[in-house]
């Protein structure tokens, strides 16, 4: 099965009898371990020995999320209860050894299972626990280290949305610490560099849903940090539209690019919530101009790629935005819209029901 | 052993060029008694690498009288370098390892796979081939895109434009208009599986590739030169057929990203294919093969029935079941290519932009000079000039000291016109790189290489009598041609017979055996 253009390989299915017996043995051993851990936890034996058993089990099967819960119970019991004072002169240089140990464990597991929710989750929990036991300086170091780590993981697989989502959280934590230290320059610097990071990732690979998504989340924040006025905001919108149009022109068959285009179009609409807006005071006239220009631009691509369904979908979507602002427009006709819908039916017959519903919604 | 006279062998391999050395590698685990000789006193044959002094000696030793020798018309030029400390100077001879065969190997090449499966890859280091460039003059084309420099030197005014090798390159290009970008992208999408769409190109098979681009994809002329550059042939633009171009461009584009993002081919370190030849011979020696340099076969090799007896130039008589050697020329006058090796006093850094974060540093850049970009005196304007290819190797290859680089030039044009064209191409290239201090030529070697035609039969090698097998030669190609491996395999299969096993698939030897790490 291909997902977003990347095909997945299937494992080997043929096993010899010997391999099958080995597997049965492994399954029995695993089940015994599960029973042992569950029993100990039920008996509330929150000891280092049980921690070791839990580690062994998680190395076998990190997807068993209940065991991660058990681990956290054991750790809470084993870690010192009272956090040190933030300004304690004897504050540790390194996090507690259990924190360190779990950071290493989750790191090793992430390299093998970079898309397992529970490992990311636990690592996040560990860091927050670690922060609560450290002074601000160590906490900053912990979270900065995380930023580097997630950077490396994204370098290995730039489309891992777990890593992107984790990155956003890490950045938020760093900004919280920077705000606590009243370091607004650092906060702004971080937003700028994160924005640059999405630019870099997109240049390396246009087809990156997460990078585009992150970019869309960062832009309103960036404009706030820059204390941008109306002119600056309009420039940003223009630049982003120019960027995405260049991308569409380069590869109109890539879905992630159209998603970002759609998100930019939605920031122009009057329905857009204020915190997601790029330009906060668009007039209807400006809106119509944007929509018209986009439609003209996209139609030009049809000259060379008449069989690209995203183009027709986008035309219809922009047309419906347009019509929300000015119902009786002469910019395009109902006949044109009908023809685009027909093209969609031709190019993607499996989604007939969807196109019919779209037609009803647009009164075609 | 004291003398080879009256010795008996299973296989005698003549010459330690790349083909023979790969065969030696393939035979290194067999129980055949192998004698591997080379009449030169160095390894590598036509793929050897030389220090500066060795190159100069080689240039003198070439046999100008023979019309059959592979190399001829050699000359070494050493510009007068004033000895004051500000002028860049040539370094000592041993700091250089100049390659006669500076080929690149595409990532998906069977050679890489074979080097891995035969376990000799550990003795080799490979470096990334980075950007590809096209030289243009503003008289030829309009300014295409942001050039890295426009440098005026007397009448030469040229610039180097980077060849886009994929979607992200096209995206970032600043000067191509949108319609041209669409056309190029449409072609790039097509080439990714062109074999599945024969209806699109079959009727253009023998037509010039440029015709196909215009008629089928409306690719504007501005993009023809970059796309032709990716074919890495020296043929002139109207000589490259669609059938030739498509597989070569597909090979290029499909290789990008295989070993890491941003590049699709590699070069061996330390002197081109010579390293691979050395590794092959070393493996065979470890397996018991006997190596003798400075030994050749007597007689010019007109082959008739081979009776298992060979006479060596020093008079020894040996017998062998199999003899493998290069094919001797058939007496038909051969066309020739012009080649050059130029040592330059600069690292030409602008031509080696980074391939991306944490990507390997490129050690090779390819420059293409399309037909017409360099004027040739006395050229018949009706015919298109062959294009010139220059491969620049940085000092990371170990072929020259840091701060210098080697320019390997190649053009499929013989005689004085060819060597003049190469010289002019090198000069134009150096004039168009924006770097201070301006690069100067420290030393250069020009030579011609014959492409010896062999009557084509279906097989890749020729068999004479019961035991004489000869390698067909082929025209120089800047990219390693996998058919060479096929050729070696055919010969290996003949020699090994039934119990051959897998070609170039070995287990690691016992740990006490030498394994360079």
CSV table of N, CA, C and O in Angstrom, one decimal, chain A residues 155 200 203-207 243 246-247 249-251 253-254 297 300-301 303-305, chain B residues 167-173 177-179 181-183 185-186 189 218 261 357-359:
chain,number,residue,atom,x,y,z
A,155,UNK,N,16.1,14.7,10.7
A,155,UNK,CA,17.1,14.6,9.6
A,155,UNK,C,17.0,13.2,9.1
A,155,UNK,O,17.1,13.0,7.9
A,200,UNK,N,14.0,25.4,5.4
A,200,UNK,CA,15.1,24.5,5.1
A,200,UNK,C,14.5,23.1,4.7
A,200,UNK,O,14.9,22.5,3.7
A,203,UNK,N,12.8,23.1,1.4
A,203,UNK,CA,13.7,23.2,0.3
A,203,UNK,C,14.4,21.8,0.0
A,203,UNK,O,14.8,21.5,-1.1
A,204,UNK,N,14.5,21.1,1.1
A,204,UNK,CA,15.1,19.7,1.0
A,204,UNK,C,14.1,18.8,0.4
A,204,UNK,O,14.5,17.9,-0.4
A,205,UNK,N,12.9,18.9,0.7
A,205,UNK,CA,11.8,18.0,0.2
A,205,UNK,C,10.5,18.7,0.2
A,205,UNK,O,9.9,18.9,1.3
A,206,UNK,N,10.0,19.1,-0.9
A,206,UNK,CA,8.8,19.8,-1.0
A,206,UNK,C,7.6,19.1,-0.4
A,206,UNK,O,6.6,19.6,0.1
A,207,UNK,N,7.7,17.7,-0.5
A,207,UNK,CA,6.5,16.9,-0.2
A,207,UNK,C,6.5,16.6,1.3
A,207,UNK,O,6.7,15.4,1.7
A,243,UNK,N,5.5,31.9,-2.7
A,243,UNK,CA,6.2,30.7,-2.5
A,243,UNK,C,5.4,29.4,-2.9
A,243,UNK,O,5.8,28.5,-3.6
A,246,UNK,N,4.9,29.0,-6.6
A,246,UNK,CA,6.0,28.4,-7.2
A,246,UNK,C,6.1,26.9,-7.0
A,246,UNK,O,6.4,26.1,-7.9
A,247,UNK,N,5.7,26.5,-5.8
A,247,UNK,CA,5.7,25.1,-5.5
A,247,UNK,C,4.7,24.3,-6.3
A,247,UNK,O,4.9,23.3,-6.8
A,249,UNK,N,3.4,25.2,-9.1
A,249,UNK,CA,3.9,25.2,-10.5
A,249,UNK,C,4.9,24.1,-10.7
A,249,UNK,O,4.9,23.4,-11.7
A,250,UNK,N,5.8,23.9,-9.7
A,250,UNK,CA,6.8,22.9,-9.8
A,250,UNK,C,6.2,21.5,-9.8
A,250,UNK,O,6.6,20.6,-10.5
A,251,UNK,N,5.3,21.3,-8.8
A,251,UNK,CA,4.8,19.9,-8.7
A,251,UNK,C,3.3,20.0,-8.4
A,251,UNK,O,2.9,19.8,-7.2
A,253,UNK,N,1.2,17.8,-8.6
A,253,UNK,CA,0.6,16.5,-8.2
A,253,UNK,C,0.9,16.2,-6.8
A,253,UNK,O,0.6,15.1,-6.3
A,254,UNK,N,1.5,17.1,-6.1
A,254,UNK,CA,1.9,16.8,-4.7
A,254,UNK,C,0.8,17.4,-3.7
A,254,UNK,O,0.6,18.6,-3.7
A,297,UNK,N,-4.0,32.1,-11.9
A,297,UNK,CA,-2.7,31.5,-11.9
A,297,UNK,C,-2.8,30.0,-12.0
A,297,UNK,O,-2.1,29.3,-12.8
A,300,UNK,N,-3.7,28.7,-15.4
A,300,UNK,CA,-2.6,28.7,-16.3
A,300,UNK,C,-1.9,27.4,-16.3
A,300,UNK,O,-1.4,26.9,-17.4
A,301,UNK,N,-1.8,26.8,-15.2
A,301,UNK,CA,-1.2,25.5,-15.1
A,301,UNK,C,-1.9,24.4,-15.8
A,301,UNK,O,-1.3,23.4,-16.3
A,303,UNK,N,-3.0,24.6,-18.7
A,303,UNK,CA,-2.5,24.5,-20.1
A,303,UNK,C,-1.6,23.3,-20.3
A,303,UNK,O,-1.6,22.6,-21.3
A,304,UNK,N,-0.8,23.0,-19.2
A,304,UNK,CA,0.2,21.9,-19.4
A,304,UNK,C,-0.2,20.6,-18.7
A,304,UNK,O,0.2,19.5,-19.0
A,305,UNK,N,-1.1,20.7,-17.6
A,305,UNK,CA,-1.5,19.6,-16.9
A,305,UNK,C,-3.0,19.5,-16.8
A,305,UNK,O,-3.5,19.8,-15.7
B,167,UNK,N,13.2,17.9,-8.5
B,167,UNK,CA,12.1,18.8,-8.2
B,167,UNK,C,12.5,20.0,-7.4
B,167,UNK,O,12.2,21.1,-7.6
B,168,UNK,N,13.3,19.7,-6.3
B,168,UNK,CA,13.7,20.8,-5.4
B,168,UNK,C,14.6,21.8,-6.0
B,168,UNK,O,14.6,23.0,-5.7
B,169,UNK,N,15.5,21.3,-6.9
B,169,UNK,CA,16.4,22.2,-7.6
B,169,UNK,C,15.5,23.1,-8.5
B,169,UNK,O,15.8,24.3,-8.6
B,170,UNK,N,14.6,22.5,-9.2
B,170,UNK,CA,13.7,23.3,-10.1
B,170,UNK,C,12.9,24.3,-9.3
B,170,UNK,O,12.8,25.5,-9.7
B,171,UNK,N,12.5,23.9,-8.1
B,171,UNK,CA,11.7,24.8,-7.2
B,171,UNK,C,12.5,26.1,-6.9
B,171,UNK,O,12.0,27.2,-6.9
B,172,UNK,N,13.8,25.9,-6.6
B,172,UNK,CA,14.6,27.0,-6.1
B,172,UNK,C,15.2,27.8,-7.2
B,172,UNK,O,15.8,28.9,-6.9
B,173,UNK,N,15.1,27.3,-8.4
B,173,UNK,CA,15.7,28.1,-9.5
B,173,UNK,C,15.0,29.5,-9.6
B,173,UNK,O,13.8,29.6,-9.5
B,177,UNK,N,11.4,30.7,-16.3
B,177,UNK,CA,10.0,31.2,-16.2
B,177,UNK,C,9.2,30.0,-15.9
B,177,UNK,O,9.5,28.8,-16.0
B,178,UNK,N,7.9,30.2,-15.4
B,178,UNK,CA,7.1,29.2,-14.9
B,178,UNK,C,6.8,28.1,-16.0
B,178,UNK,O,6.7,27.0,-15.7
B,179,UNK,N,6.6,28.6,-17.2
B,179,UNK,CA,6.2,27.6,-18.2
B,179,UNK,C,7.4,26.7,-18.5
B,179,UNK,O,7.2,25.5,-18.6
B,181,UNK,N,9.6,25.8,-16.3
B,181,UNK,CA,9.7,24.9,-15.2
B,181,UNK,C,8.7,23.8,-15.3
B,181,UNK,O,9.0,22.7,-15.1
B,182,UNK,N,7.5,24.2,-15.8
B,182,UNK,CA,6.5,23.1,-15.9
B,182,UNK,C,6.9,22.1,-17.0
B,182,UNK,O,6.7,20.9,-16.8
B,183,UNK,N,7.4,22.6,-18.1
B,183,UNK,CA,7.9,21.7,-19.1
B,183,UNK,C,9.0,20.7,-18.6
B,183,UNK,O,9.0,19.5,-18.8
B,185,UNK,N,9.6,19.9,-15.5
B,185,UNK,CA,9.1,19.0,-14.5
B,185,UNK,C,8.3,17.9,-15.2
B,185,UNK,O,8.3,16.7,-14.7
B,186,UNK,N,7.6,18.2,-16.2
B,186,UNK,CA,6.8,17.2,-16.9
B,186,UNK,C,7.8,16.1,-17.5
B,186,UNK,O,7.5,14.9,-17.4
B,189,UNK,N,9.2,14.0,-14.7
B,189,UNK,CA,8.2,13.0,-14.2
B,189,UNK,C,8.2,11.8,-15.2
B,189,UNK,O,8.1,10.7,-14.8
B,218,UNK,N,7.7,20.2,-25.3
B,218,UNK,CA,7.8,21.6,-25.4
B,218,UNK,C,8.9,22.2,-24.5
B,218,UNK,O,8.7,23.3,-23.9
B,261,UNK,N,21.2,12.4,0.5
B,261,UNK,CA,20.5,13.3,-0.4
B,261,UNK,C,21.4,14.2,-1.1
B,261,UNK,O,22.5,14.6,-0.6
B,357,UNK,N,22.7,19.8,4.6
B,357,UNK,CA,23.2,19.6,5.9
B,357,UNK,C,23.5,18.2,6.2
B,357,UNK,O,22.8,17.3,5.8
B,358,UNK,N,24.7,18.0,6.8
B,358,UNK,CA,25.1,16.6,7.1
B,358,UNK,C,25.3,15.7,5.9
B,358,UNK,O,25.3,14.5,6.1
B,359,UNK,N,25.3,16.3,4.7
B,359,UNK,CA,25.6,15.5,3.5
B,359,UNK,C,27.1,15.5,3.4
B,359,UNK,O,27.8,16.3,3.9
